[in-house]
Amino acid sequence: MDYKREFIFAIVGMLAVAIGTAGTAQIIKPTLDNVFVAKDATMLSIIPFFLIVIFSIKGVGQYIQTYYMSYIGLDVVRKLRDDLVTHLTYQDIAFFNNMHSGEILSRITNDITRIQNVVTTIIPNFIRESLTIVALTIYVIYESPKLALYFLVIMPLAILPLSRLAKKMKKYSKLSQESTSTMISRLGEIFSNIEVIKSNSTQTIESNKFSQENYSVFKYLIKQVKVNALTTPIMEILGSIAIGVVIYIGGTEVIEDRMSVGSFFSFSAALFMLYNPIKRVSKLYNKAQDAVIANYRMHQLLNMKPKVVSGDIVLNNRIERVVFRNVYLNYEDKRVIDGVSIDIKRGDSIALVGDSGAGKTSFVNLLVRFYDADMGVISINGVNIKELTLSSLHKEIAFVTQRVHIFNDTVANNIAYGQEVDRKRVVEALKKAYALEFIEKYENGIDTILNESGNNLSGGQRQRIALARALYKNPSLLILDEATSALDNKSELLIQRALESIRDKIITVTVAHRLSTIEDADRILVFKNGKIICSDTHQNLLNSCNEYRKLAKL
Ligand code: DUT
Ligand code: MG
C-alpha cells in the first residue's frame, strides 16, 4: 500500500485515543478510594499529574490520527478523480451523446465527495471508536466481570433494530443519489438551453420541472434524516436500561461491601464513556451505506470500456490513401452508412452533399474514429484504420465541424492546440483563415484570452478560429463538416482560395449545404439514406445525376 507510513501513524494515534479514554475511567478509582475515602496525601499530588498526562496522550493521539487519515482520504480522492477524468475522456463519443454532461459532472463531484467523506471521516472514526469500545470493554470486564456480564448481554440486543435501520438507510441513499444526479442534469440542461428558454419565456415551465426534481432530492434526504435520527433514541433507551441494571446490581455490591466506591464509579464512568462510541459507530455504519452506493456508482463508470480503442501500428507517414470497402455503420438499430466503398488519394478534394440525415457526418465521423464500422474495412495507406494508434492517426487529421470548440485560453494556445506554440505559424494560420483581421484588433493580439463558450466571438469569427487551428496543424487529411456555414459568402470564398494552395498536397473532405462551396471539388459524392448514389464532378453530375440536379436547384 502507498500509505503505509501514514496508516501506521494514524493507527498509533487511534490506539493512544483508546488507551487515553480507558485511562480516564481508571483514574476515578484511586481518586475516590485513595484521596477521598482513605485521605492519602501522596496520591493527591500524583493524580492531577496523571490526569494531565492521560488527556495529553488522548489529545496528541487524536491530532495525529485526524491528520494522517485525512491525508490518506484526500489523496485517495484526488487520485480517484484524476483517474476518473482520464478514464472518461477515453470513452466513446456515443457515451457522451447518450449521457447527460450534467450527470457526468454530478458523478465526478457529488459521488466523489461522498466517497471522500468515507475515507476522511467514516473509516477513521469507525476504527477509533471501535478501538475505544474494545479498550473500555476490556477495562469494564477487568474491573468487575460480574457487572460487565449484565451490561454486555443487554447491549447486543441493540444491534437488531440498528441493522434494520441501516438497510433502510441504504435504500434511501441510493434514491437520494440518483435524484441528485437527475437534478444536476436538469440544471445543466437549463443553463445550456437558456437562450431557448428566455426567447420563449418558458421559465415557469422549466422551473416547475426543476422544482419536481429538487423536491424528490429533498424527500429522500429527509427520509435519510428520519432513519438516522431514530438511531440515537433507540440507543439511549437501551443504554438507560443497561445502566439502570448496573446501578441496581452495582449498588447492592457496594452496600454489601463486595466492591469499593472507587471501583464502582470507575466502572460506571467506563460504561458512560462506552455509550458515545457505540452510538457513533452505529451512526457511522448508516453513513457508510451512503458511501457504498456512491462507490458502486463510481465503479460503474470506471469499469466501462470504450468500444473504439487504439491500435498499435504508428502511422509514420502523411496520409496518402483512404479506402472504404463495403462499409456499414449502425446507430443502435438504425443503419446510417449502408455499404459505402470509395478510394481517395492524396491531392483529391472530395465533397459530400445530400439531404439532412443522409449520413454525411456519420461518414466523416468514421474517419476520426468517433465510431467504428460495423462491417467492412476502412484503410489508411493500406492499413486497417483500427490497427493504427489513435494519436498518430489524429496527428494527421484536422477535423472542423459546425460546432466550434474553444478552450478558455489564449488565441495562440487555441490555434496551436495540443502542439508547441510557434507564434509566427500562429499568425500565418490566422491570416490564411482570415481571422487575423479581428484578432489584431484586440489589445493583446494572439495573447488575448478567449472564453470557453466563445461568447466574446461572433459565430463566423469562431469558425475562422477553428479553421486556423486546422491549418496550423498542417494535416494530410482535412475534414470540413459544414465548417464554413456561419461565414458570409465573401469570407467563405476567401477561405476557399486559401485552401486551394494546400489542396493538391493533401486530402480534403468537405461537407457543405451550399453547393457553391464545393463546385470545383475533384469528386462530389451524393449521399442518400446512407448510400453514395452518384459520384463525379459538378458538371458531370448536373448531366447525369437526378438527385444532384434537385439539390442544385434549391
Ligand atoms: N443519427 C443517430 N444518432 C446519432 C447521430 C445521427 O441516430 O448520434 C442518425 C440521424 C440520421 C442519420 O443518423 O438519420 C445520419 O445522420 P448524419 O449526422 O450522418 O446526417 P448528415 O448527412 O450529416 O445530416 P446533416 O446534413 O443534417 O448534418
Ligand atoms: Mg451533418
Coordinates of C-alpha atoms and ligand atoms in Angstrom, one line a residue:
M1 CA 0.0 0.0 0.0
D2 CA 1.1 3.5 -0.8
Y3 CA 0.1 4.9 2.5
K4 CA 1.9 2.6 4.9
R5 CA 3.7 5.3 6.8
E6 CA 0.5 7.5 7.2
F7 CA -1.5 4.5 8.1
I8 CA 0.9 3.4 10.9
F9 CA 0.9 6.9 12.4
A10 CA -2.9 7.0 12.2
I11 CA -3.3 3.7 14.0
V12 CA -0.8 4.7 16.7
G13 CA -3.0 7.9 17.2
M14 CA -6.1 5.8 17.4
L15 CA -4.6 3.5 20.0
A16 CA -3.5 6.5 22.0
V17 CA -7.1 7.8 22.0
A18 CA -8.5 4.4 23.1
I19 CA -5.9 3.9 25.8
G20 CA -6.4 7.5 27.0
T21 CA -10.1 7.1 27.2
A22 CA -9.8 3.9 29.3
G23 CA -7.3 5.7 31.5
T24 CA -9.7 8.5 32.1
A25 CA -12.2 6.0 33.6
Q26 CA -9.4 4.2 35.5
I27 CA -8.2 7.3 37.3
I28 CA -11.6 7.8 39.0
K29 CA -10.9 4.8 41.2
P30 CA -7.8 6.0 43.1
T31 CA -9.3 9.5 43.2
L32 CA -12.3 8.2 45.2
D33 CA -10.7 5.3 47.1
N34 CA -7.3 6.7 48.0
V35 CA -7.9 10.5 48.1
F36 CA -11.5 10.9 49.2
V37 CA -12.0 7.8 51.3
A38 CA -8.5 6.9 52.6
K39 CA -7.3 10.6 52.6
D40 CA -3.9 9.7 51.2
A41 CA -1.8 12.9 50.6
T42 CA 0.8 11.5 48.2
M43 CA -1.9 10.2 45.9
L44 CA -3.4 13.7 46.0
S45 CA -0.3 15.2 44.4
I46 CA 0.2 12.4 41.9
I47 CA -3.3 12.1 40.5
P48 CA -3.6 15.5 38.9
F49 CA -0.3 15.0 37.2
F50 CA -1.5 11.7 35.8
L51 CA -4.8 13.2 34.7
I52 CA -2.9 15.8 32.6
V53 CA -0.7 13.0 31.1
I54 CA -3.7 10.9 30.1
F55 CA -5.5 13.8 28.5
S56 CA -2.4 14.8 26.6
I57 CA -1.9 11.3 25.3
K58 CA -5.5 11.3 24.1
G59 CA -5.2 14.8 22.6
V60 CA -2.0 14.1 20.7
G61 CA -3.4 10.8 19.5
Q62 CA -6.5 12.5 18.2
Y63 CA -4.5 15.1 16.4
I64 CA -2.1 12.5 14.7
Q65 CA -5.0 10.3 13.7
T66 CA -7.1 13.0 12.2
Y67 CA -4.2 14.5 10.3
Y68 CA -3.0 11.2 8.8
M69 CA -6.3 9.7 8.0
S70 CA -7.5 12.9 6.3
Y71 CA -4.2 12.9 4.4
I72 CA -4.9 9.4 3.1
G73 CA -8.5 10.2 2.3
L74 CA -7.9 13.4 0.5
D75 CA -5.1 11.9 -1.5
V76 CA -7.1 8.8 -2.4
V77 CA -9.9 11.0 -3.7
R78 CA -7.5 13.2 -5.6
K79 CA -6.2 10.2 -7.4
L80 CA -9.6 8.8 -8.0
R81 CA -10.8 12.0 -9.6
D82 CA -7.7 12.1 -11.8
D83 CA -8.3 8.5 -12.9
L84 CA -11.9 9.1 -13.5
V85 CA -11.4 12.1 -15.7
T86 CA -8.7 10.4 -17.7
H87 CA -10.9 7.3 -18.0
L88 CA -13.9 9.3 -19.1
T89 CA -12.1 11.3 -21.8
Y90 CA -11.3 8.0 -23.5
Q91 CA -14.9 6.9 -23.6
D92 CA -16.7 6.6 -26.9
I93 CA -18.3 9.6 -28.4
A94 CA -21.5 7.6 -28.2
F95 CA -21.2 7.6 -24.4
F96 CA -21.1 11.4 -24.4
N97 CA -24.0 11.6 -26.8
N98 CA -26.1 9.3 -24.6
M99 CA -25.1 10.5 -21.1
H100 CA -26.0 14.0 -20.0
S101 CA -22.9 16.1 -19.3
G102 CA -24.6 17.2 -16.1
E103 CA -24.9 13.5 -15.0
I104 CA -21.2 13.1 -15.6
L105 CA -20.3 16.2 -13.6
S106 CA -22.5 15.0 -10.8
R107 CA -20.7 11.7 -10.7
I108 CA -17.4 13.4 -10.6
T109 CA -18.3 15.9 -7.9
N110 CA -21.1 14.7 -5.8
D111 CA -20.3 11.0 -5.7
I112 CA -16.7 11.6 -5.1
T113 CA -17.4 13.9 -2.2
R114 CA -19.4 11.2 -0.6
I115 CA -16.6 8.7 -1.0
Q116 CA -14.1 11.3 0.3
N117 CA -16.3 11.5 3.4
V118 CA -15.8 7.8 4.0
V119 CA -12.1 7.8 3.8
T120 CA -11.5 11.0 5.8
T121 CA -14.1 10.7 8.5
I122 CA -16.2 7.5 8.5
I123 CA -13.4 4.9 8.4
P124 CA -11.0 6.6 10.8
N125 CA -13.8 7.4 13.2
F126 CA -15.1 3.9 12.9
I127 CA -11.7 2.4 13.7
R128 CA -11.1 4.9 16.6
E129 CA -14.4 4.4 18.2
S130 CA -14.2 0.6 17.8
L131 CA -10.8 0.6 19.5
T132 CA -12.2 2.8 22.3
I133 CA -15.1 0.4 22.7
V134 CA -12.6 -2.6 22.9
A135 CA -10.4 -0.8 25.4
L136 CA -13.3 0.3 27.6
T137 CA -14.9 -3.2 27.4
I138 CA -11.6 -4.8 28.5
Y139 CA -11.4 -2.3 31.3
V140 CA -15.0 -2.9 32.4
I141 CA -14.5 -6.7 32.4
Y142 CA -11.3 -6.3 34.3
E143 CA -12.9 -4.1 36.9
S144 CA -16.0 -6.2 37.6
P145 CA -16.6 -9.3 35.4
K146 CA -20.0 -9.8 37.1
L147 CA -21.4 -6.4 36.4
A148 CA -19.9 -6.4 32.9
L149 CA -21.8 -9.5 32.1
Y150 CA -25.2 -7.9 32.7
F151 CA -24.2 -4.9 30.5
L152 CA -22.7 -7.0 27.7
V153 CA -25.8 -9.1 27.5
I154 CA -28.1 -6.2 27.0
M155 CA -26.1 -4.2 24.5
P156 CA -26.1 -6.7 21.7
L157 CA -29.9 -6.6 21.7
A158 CA -29.5 -3.1 20.3
I159 CA -27.9 -4.5 17.1
L160 CA -31.1 -5.9 15.8
P161 CA -33.1 -2.7 15.3
L162 CA -30.0 -0.9 14.3
S163 CA -29.2 -3.2 11.4
R164 CA -32.8 -2.8 10.1
L165 CA -32.3 0.9 10.1
A166 CA -29.0 0.5 8.2
K167 CA -30.8 -1.4 5.5
K168 CA -33.4 1.4 5.1
M169 CA -30.6 3.9 5.0
K170 CA -29.0 2.1 2.1
K171 CA -32.2 2.2 0.1
Y172 CA -32.7 5.9 0.7
S173 CA -29.1 6.7 -0.1
K174 CA -29.4 5.1 -3.5
L175 CA -32.6 7.0 -4.2
S176 CA -31.2 10.3 -3.0
Q177 CA -28.0 10.0 -5.0
E178 CA -29.9 9.1 -8.1
S179 CA -32.3 12.0 -7.7
T180 CA -29.4 14.4 -7.0
S181 CA -27.8 13.3 -10.3
T182 CA -31.1 13.9 -12.2
M183 CA -31.4 17.3 -10.6
I184 CA -27.9 18.3 -11.6
S185 CA -28.5 17.1 -15.1
R186 CA -31.6 19.2 -15.3
L187 CA -29.6 22.2 -14.1
G188 CA -27.1 21.6 -16.9
E189 CA -29.9 21.4 -19.4
I190 CA -31.5 24.6 -18.2
F191 CA -28.3 26.6 -18.4
S192 CA -27.2 25.2 -21.7
N193 CA -30.6 25.9 -23.3
I194 CA -31.0 29.3 -21.6
E195 CA -31.3 31.1 -25.0
V196 CA -34.3 28.9 -26.0
I197 CA -35.9 29.3 -22.6
K198 CA -35.6 33.0 -22.5
S199 CA -36.7 33.6 -26.0
N200 CA -39.8 31.5 -25.4
S201 CA -40.5 32.8 -21.9
T202 CA -40.7 29.3 -20.7
Q203 CA -39.0 30.0 -17.3
T204 CA -42.1 28.9 -15.4
I205 CA -42.3 25.6 -17.2
E206 CA -38.6 24.9 -16.7
S207 CA -38.6 25.9 -13.1
N208 CA -41.6 23.8 -12.4
K209 CA -39.9 20.8 -13.9
F210 CA -36.8 21.6 -11.9
S211 CA -38.9 22.0 -8.8
Q212 CA -40.1 18.4 -9.1
E213 CA -36.5 17.0 -9.3
N214 CA -35.5 19.3 -6.5
Y215 CA -38.4 18.1 -4.3
S216 CA -37.5 14.4 -4.8
V217 CA -34.0 15.1 -3.7
F218 CA -35.4 16.8 -0.6
K219 CA -37.8 13.9 0.0
Y220 CA -35.1 11.2 0.1
L221 CA -32.7 13.3 2.1
I222 CA -35.3 14.0 4.7
K223 CA -36.1 10.3 4.9
Q224 CA -32.4 9.6 5.5
V225 CA -32.5 12.1 8.3
K226 CA -35.5 10.4 9.8
V227 CA -33.8 7.0 9.8
N228 CA -30.6 8.4 11.1
A229 CA -32.4 10.4 13.8
L230 CA -34.1 7.2 15.1
T231 CA -30.7 5.7 15.9
T232 CA -30.0 7.9 18.9
P233 CA -33.2 7.4 20.9
I234 CA -33.1 3.7 20.4
M235 CA -29.6 3.6 21.6
E236 CA -30.4 5.9 24.5
I237 CA -33.3 3.8 25.8
L238 CA -31.4 0.6 25.6
G239 CA -28.4 2.3 27.2
S240 CA -30.5 3.6 30.1
I241 CA -31.9 0.1 30.7
A242 CA -28.3 -1.3 30.8
I243 CA -27.1 1.4 33.1
G244 CA -30.2 1.1 35.4
V245 CA -29.4 -2.6 35.8
V246 CA -25.8 -1.8 36.6
I247 CA -26.7 0.8 39.2
Y248 CA -29.0 -1.6 40.9
I249 CA -26.7 -4.5 41.0
G250 CA -23.5 -2.5 41.5
G251 CA -25.2 -0.5 44.3
T252 CA -26.0 -3.8 46.0
E253 CA -22.4 -5.0 45.7
V254 CA -21.1 -1.7 47.3
I255 CA -23.7 -1.8 50.1
E256 CA -22.8 -5.4 50.8
D257 CA -19.1 -4.4 50.8
R258 CA -18.0 -6.7 47.9
M259 CA -16.9 -3.6 45.8
S260 CA -15.2 -0.3 46.7
V261 CA -16.9 3.0 45.9
G262 CA -14.0 3.9 43.7
S263 CA -14.3 0.7 41.7
F264 CA -18.0 1.2 41.2
F265 CA -17.6 4.8 39.9
S266 CA -14.7 3.8 37.7
F267 CA -16.8 1.1 36.3
S268 CA -19.8 3.3 35.8
A269 CA -17.7 6.0 34.2
A270 CA -16.4 3.5 31.8
L271 CA -19.9 2.4 30.9
F272 CA -21.0 6.0 30.4
M273 CA -18.0 6.5 28.2
L274 CA -18.9 3.4 26.2
Y275 CA -22.2 4.9 25.3
N276 CA -20.8 7.6 23.0
P277 CA -18.5 5.5 20.9
I278 CA -21.2 2.8 20.5
K279 CA -23.7 5.4 19.4
R280 CA -21.2 6.9 16.9
V281 CA -20.3 3.5 15.5
S282 CA -23.9 2.8 14.7
K283 CA -24.4 6.2 13.1
L284 CA -21.2 5.8 11.1
Y285 CA -22.4 2.4 9.9
N286 CA -25.5 4.1 8.5
K287 CA -23.5 6.8 6.8
A288 CA -21.2 4.2 5.3
Q289 CA -24.2 2.9 3.4
D290 CA -24.3 6.2 1.5
A291 CA -20.7 5.8 0.5
V292 CA -21.2 2.1 -0.5
I293 CA -23.7 3.3 -3.1
A294 CA -21.5 6.2 -4.3
N295 CA -18.7 3.8 -4.6
Y296 CA -20.8 1.4 -6.6
R297 CA -21.8 4.2 -9.0
M298 CA -18.2 5.3 -9.3
H299 CA -17.1 1.8 -10.3
Q300 CA -19.9 1.5 -12.8
L301 CA -18.2 4.4 -14.6
L302 CA -14.6 3.1 -14.0
N303 CA -15.5 -0.3 -15.4
M304 CA -17.0 1.0 -18.6
K305 CA -14.9 0.0 -21.6
P306 CA -14.8 2.1 -24.7
K307 CA -15.6 0.2 -27.9
V308 CA -13.3 2.3 -30.0
V309 CA -9.8 1.6 -28.9
S310 CA -6.4 2.5 -30.2
G311 CA -4.5 0.0 -32.4
D312 CA -0.7 -0.3 -32.1
I313 CA 0.7 0.5 -35.5
V314 CA 2.1 4.0 -35.6
L315 CA 1.2 6.0 -38.7
N316 CA 4.5 7.5 -39.5
N317 CA 3.7 9.0 -42.9
R318 CA 1.4 11.5 -44.3
I319 CA -2.0 10.1 -45.3
E320 CA -1.7 9.1 -49.0
R321 CA -4.7 7.0 -49.5
V322 CA -8.0 6.4 -47.8
V323 CA -10.1 3.4 -48.9
F324 CA -13.6 2.4 -47.7
R325 CA -14.5 -1.2 -48.7
N326 CA -18.2 -2.0 -48.3
V327 CA -18.6 -0.1 -45.0
Y328 CA -21.7 -0.3 -42.8
L329 CA -22.5 1.7 -39.7
N330 CA -25.5 1.4 -37.4
Y331 CA -26.5 3.6 -34.5
E332 CA -28.3 1.1 -32.3
D333 CA -30.7 -0.4 -34.8
K334 CA -30.6 2.4 -37.3
R335 CA -28.5 1.8 -40.4
V336 CA -26.8 5.1 -41.3
I337 CA -23.9 4.1 -43.6
D338 CA -25.1 1.4 -46.0
G339 CA -22.4 -0.3 -47.9
V340 CA -20.1 2.5 -48.9
S341 CA -17.0 1.9 -51.0
I342 CA -14.6 4.6 -52.1
D343 CA -11.0 5.2 -52.9
I344 CA -9.4 8.6 -52.1
K345 CA -5.8 9.6 -52.9
R346 CA -3.5 12.4 -51.9
G347 CA -4.4 15.6 -53.7
D348 CA -8.1 14.6 -54.0
S349 CA -10.7 17.1 -52.8
I350 CA -13.9 15.3 -52.1
A351 CA -17.2 16.9 -51.3
L352 CA -20.2 15.3 -49.7
V353 CA -23.7 16.5 -50.4
G354 CA -27.1 15.1 -49.7
D355 CA -30.3 15.7 -47.7
S356 CA -30.2 16.3 -44.0
G357 CA -29.7 12.9 -42.2
A358 CA -28.3 11.3 -45.3
G359 CA -25.2 10.1 -43.4
K360 CA -22.5 12.7 -44.3
T361 CA -21.5 13.5 -40.8
S362 CA -21.5 9.8 -40.0
F363 CA -19.2 9.2 -42.9
V364 CA -16.6 11.7 -41.7
N365 CA -17.0 10.5 -38.1
L366 CA -15.7 7.2 -39.2
L367 CA -12.5 8.8 -40.4
V368 CA -11.7 10.2 -37.0
R369 CA -12.9 7.0 -35.4
F370 CA -15.7 8.5 -33.3
Y371 CA -17.3 5.3 -34.4
D372 CA -16.0 2.1 -35.9
A373 CA -17.6 0.5 -38.9
D374 CA -19.9 -2.4 -38.0
M375 CA -19.0 -4.2 -41.2
G376 CA -16.4 -3.6 -44.0
V377 CA -13.0 -2.1 -43.7
I378 CA -11.6 1.4 -43.8
S379 CA -7.9 1.5 -44.5
I380 CA -5.4 4.3 -44.4
N381 CA -2.2 3.9 -46.5
G382 CA -3.2 0.2 -46.8
V383 CA -3.5 -0.4 -43.0
N384 CA -6.8 -1.1 -41.4
I385 CA -7.7 2.1 -39.5
K386 CA -8.5 0.1 -36.4
E387 CA -4.9 -1.1 -36.2
L388 CA -3.4 2.4 -36.1
T389 CA -2.8 4.2 -32.9
L390 CA -5.4 6.9 -32.3
S391 CA -2.8 9.5 -31.5
S392 CA -0.8 9.0 -34.7
L393 CA -3.9 9.0 -36.8
H394 CA -5.2 12.1 -35.2
K395 CA -1.9 13.9 -35.7
E396 CA -2.6 13.7 -39.5
I397 CA -6.2 14.8 -39.4
A398 CA -7.7 18.2 -38.9
F399 CA -11.5 18.0 -38.2
V400 CA -13.6 21.1 -38.3
T401 CA -17.3 21.0 -37.7
Q402 CA -20.1 23.4 -37.4
R403 CA -19.8 23.3 -33.6
V404 CA -16.6 25.2 -32.7
H405 CA -14.9 24.2 -29.5
I406 CA -12.9 26.9 -27.9
F407 CA -10.7 26.5 -24.8
N408 CA -10.5 29.1 -22.0
D409 CA -7.0 30.1 -23.1
T410 CA -5.1 32.5 -25.3
V411 CA -5.8 32.7 -29.0
A412 CA -2.3 31.3 -29.7
N413 CA -2.9 28.3 -27.4
N414 CA -6.2 27.7 -29.0
I415 CA -4.7 27.7 -32.5
A416 CA -1.7 25.5 -31.6
Y417 CA -4.0 23.3 -29.5
G418 CA -2.1 20.1 -28.5
Q419 CA 1.2 21.3 -30.1
E420 CA 4.1 23.6 -29.4
V421 CA 3.2 27.3 -30.0
D422 CA 5.1 28.8 -32.9
R423 CA 3.9 32.4 -32.8
K424 CA 4.9 33.0 -36.5
R425 CA 2.9 30.0 -37.7
V426 CA 0.0 31.0 -35.5
V427 CA -0.1 34.4 -37.2
E428 CA 0.2 32.7 -40.6
A429 CA -2.6 30.3 -39.9
L430 CA -4.8 33.2 -38.6
K431 CA -4.1 35.1 -41.8
K432 CA -5.0 32.2 -44.0
A433 CA -8.2 31.7 -42.2
Y434 CA -9.0 35.4 -42.4
A435 CA -9.0 35.6 -38.7
L436 CA -6.0 37.9 -38.2
E437 CA -8.0 41.0 -39.1
F438 CA -10.2 40.7 -35.9
I439 CA -7.6 39.2 -33.7
E440 CA -5.2 42.1 -34.4
K441 CA -7.8 44.5 -33.1
Y442 CA -7.6 43.0 -29.6
E443 CA -5.1 44.9 -27.4
N444 CA -3.3 41.6 -26.6
G445 CA -3.4 40.2 -30.1
I446 CA -2.8 36.5 -30.1
D447 CA -2.3 36.5 -26.3
T448 CA -5.9 37.5 -25.8
I449 CA -7.8 35.0 -23.6
L450 CA -10.9 33.6 -25.2
N451 CA -13.6 32.2 -23.0
E452 CA -14.5 28.6 -23.4
S453 CA -18.0 29.1 -24.7
G454 CA -16.5 31.6 -27.2
N455 CA -19.0 34.2 -26.2
N456 CA -16.7 37.0 -26.9
L457 CA -16.6 36.0 -30.6
S458 CA -19.3 36.0 -33.3
G459 CA -20.3 32.7 -35.0
G460 CA -18.2 33.5 -38.1
Q461 CA -15.2 34.6 -36.0
R462 CA -15.4 31.3 -34.1
Q463 CA -15.4 29.3 -37.3
R464 CA -12.4 31.2 -38.5
I465 CA -10.6 30.3 -35.3
A466 CA -11.4 26.7 -35.9
L467 CA -10.2 26.8 -39.5
A468 CA -7.0 28.5 -38.3
R469 CA -6.5 25.7 -35.8
A470 CA -6.9 23.1 -38.6
L471 CA -4.5 24.9 -40.9
Y472 CA -1.9 25.3 -38.1
K473 CA -1.9 21.5 -37.7
N474 CA -0.7 21.1 -41.2
P475 CA -2.8 17.9 -41.7
S476 CA -2.7 15.4 -44.5
L477 CA -6.4 14.9 -44.2
L478 CA -8.6 17.9 -43.7
I479 CA -12.2 17.3 -42.9
L480 CA -14.6 20.2 -43.0
D481 CA -18.1 19.3 -41.9
E482 CA -20.1 22.5 -42.6
A483 CA -17.1 24.3 -41.3
T484 CA -17.9 27.5 -43.3
S485 CA -21.6 27.5 -42.7
A486 CA -21.5 30.5 -40.4
L487 CA -19.4 32.6 -42.8
D488 CA -20.7 35.2 -45.2
N489 CA -20.3 34.4 -48.9
K490 CA -17.3 36.7 -49.2
S491 CA -15.3 35.2 -46.3
E492 CA -16.2 31.7 -47.5
L493 CA -14.8 32.4 -50.9
L494 CA -11.6 33.8 -49.5
I495 CA -11.1 30.8 -47.3
Q496 CA -11.8 28.5 -50.3
R497 CA -9.0 30.3 -52.1
A498 CA -6.7 30.0 -49.1
L499 CA -7.3 26.3 -49.1
E500 CA -6.6 26.0 -52.8
S501 CA -2.9 26.5 -52.1
I502 CA -2.7 23.3 -50.0
R503 CA -5.4 21.3 -51.7
D504 CA -3.3 19.4 -54.1
K505 CA -0.9 18.2 -51.4
I506 CA -3.5 16.8 -49.1
I507 CA -6.8 15.0 -49.0
T508 CA -9.8 17.3 -48.2
V509 CA -13.2 16.1 -47.4
T510 CA -15.8 18.8 -47.3
V511 CA -19.4 18.6 -46.3
A512 CA -21.4 21.5 -47.5
H513 CA -25.0 22.5 -48.0
R514 CA -24.2 25.5 -50.2
L515 CA -23.2 23.9 -53.5
S516 CA -21.3 27.0 -54.5
T517 CA -18.7 26.0 -51.9
I518 CA -17.8 22.7 -53.5
E519 CA -18.4 23.2 -57.2
D520 CA -14.8 22.8 -58.0
A521 CA -14.2 19.7 -55.9
D522 CA -12.4 16.8 -57.8
R523 CA -15.3 14.5 -56.9
I524 CA -18.7 15.1 -55.3
L525 CA -20.3 12.2 -53.5
V526 CA -24.1 12.4 -53.4
F527 CA -25.4 10.7 -50.2
K528 CA -28.9 9.4 -49.8
N529 CA -30.1 7.2 -46.9
G530 CA -26.5 6.2 -46.1
K531 CA -25.6 5.2 -49.7
I532 CA -23.5 7.0 -52.2
I533 CA -25.8 7.2 -55.2
C534 CA -23.8 9.4 -57.6
S535 CA -20.1 10.3 -57.6
D536 CA -18.5 12.7 -60.2
T537 CA -17.6 16.3 -60.9
H538 CA -20.1 19.1 -60.6
Q539 CA -20.6 19.4 -64.4
N540 CA -20.9 15.7 -65.0
L541 CA -23.3 15.3 -62.1
L542 CA -25.5 18.0 -63.4
N543 CA -25.9 16.0 -66.6
S544 CA -26.1 12.5 -65.1
C545 CA -27.5 12.6 -61.5
N546 CA -31.1 13.5 -60.9
E547 CA -30.7 13.8 -57.1
Y548 CA -27.8 16.2 -57.6
R549 CA -29.9 18.3 -60.0
K550 CA -32.6 18.6 -57.4
L551 CA -30.0 19.7 -54.8
A552 CA -28.6 22.2 -57.3
K553 CA -32.0 23.7 -57.9
L554 CA -32.6 24.5 -54.3
Ligands
DUT1 N1 -28.1 9.7 -36.0 C1 -28.4 8.9 -34.9 N2 -27.5 9.1 -33.8 C2 -26.5 10.0 -33.8 C3 -26.3 10.8 -35.0 C4 -27.1 10.6 -36.0 O1 -29.2 8.1 -34.8 O2 -25.8 10.1 -32.8 C5 -29.0 9.5 -37.2 C6 -29.7 10.7 -37.7 C7 -29.7 10.5 -39.2 C8 -28.6 9.5 -39.5 O3 -28.1 9.1 -38.3 O4 -30.9 9.8 -39.6 C9 -27.4 10.2 -40.3 O5 -27.0 11.3 -39.6 P1 -25.8 12.3 -40.0 O6 -25.5 13.2 -38.9 O7 -24.7 11.4 -40.6 O8 -26.5 13.1 -41.2 P2 -26.0 14.3 -42.1 O9 -26.0 13.8 -43.5 O10 -24.7 14.8 -41.6 O11 -27.1 15.4 -41.9 P3 -27.0 16.9 -41.8 O12 -26.8 17.5 -43.2 O13 -28.3 17.4 -41.2 O14 -25.8 17.3 -40.9
MG2 MG -24.1 16.5 -40.6

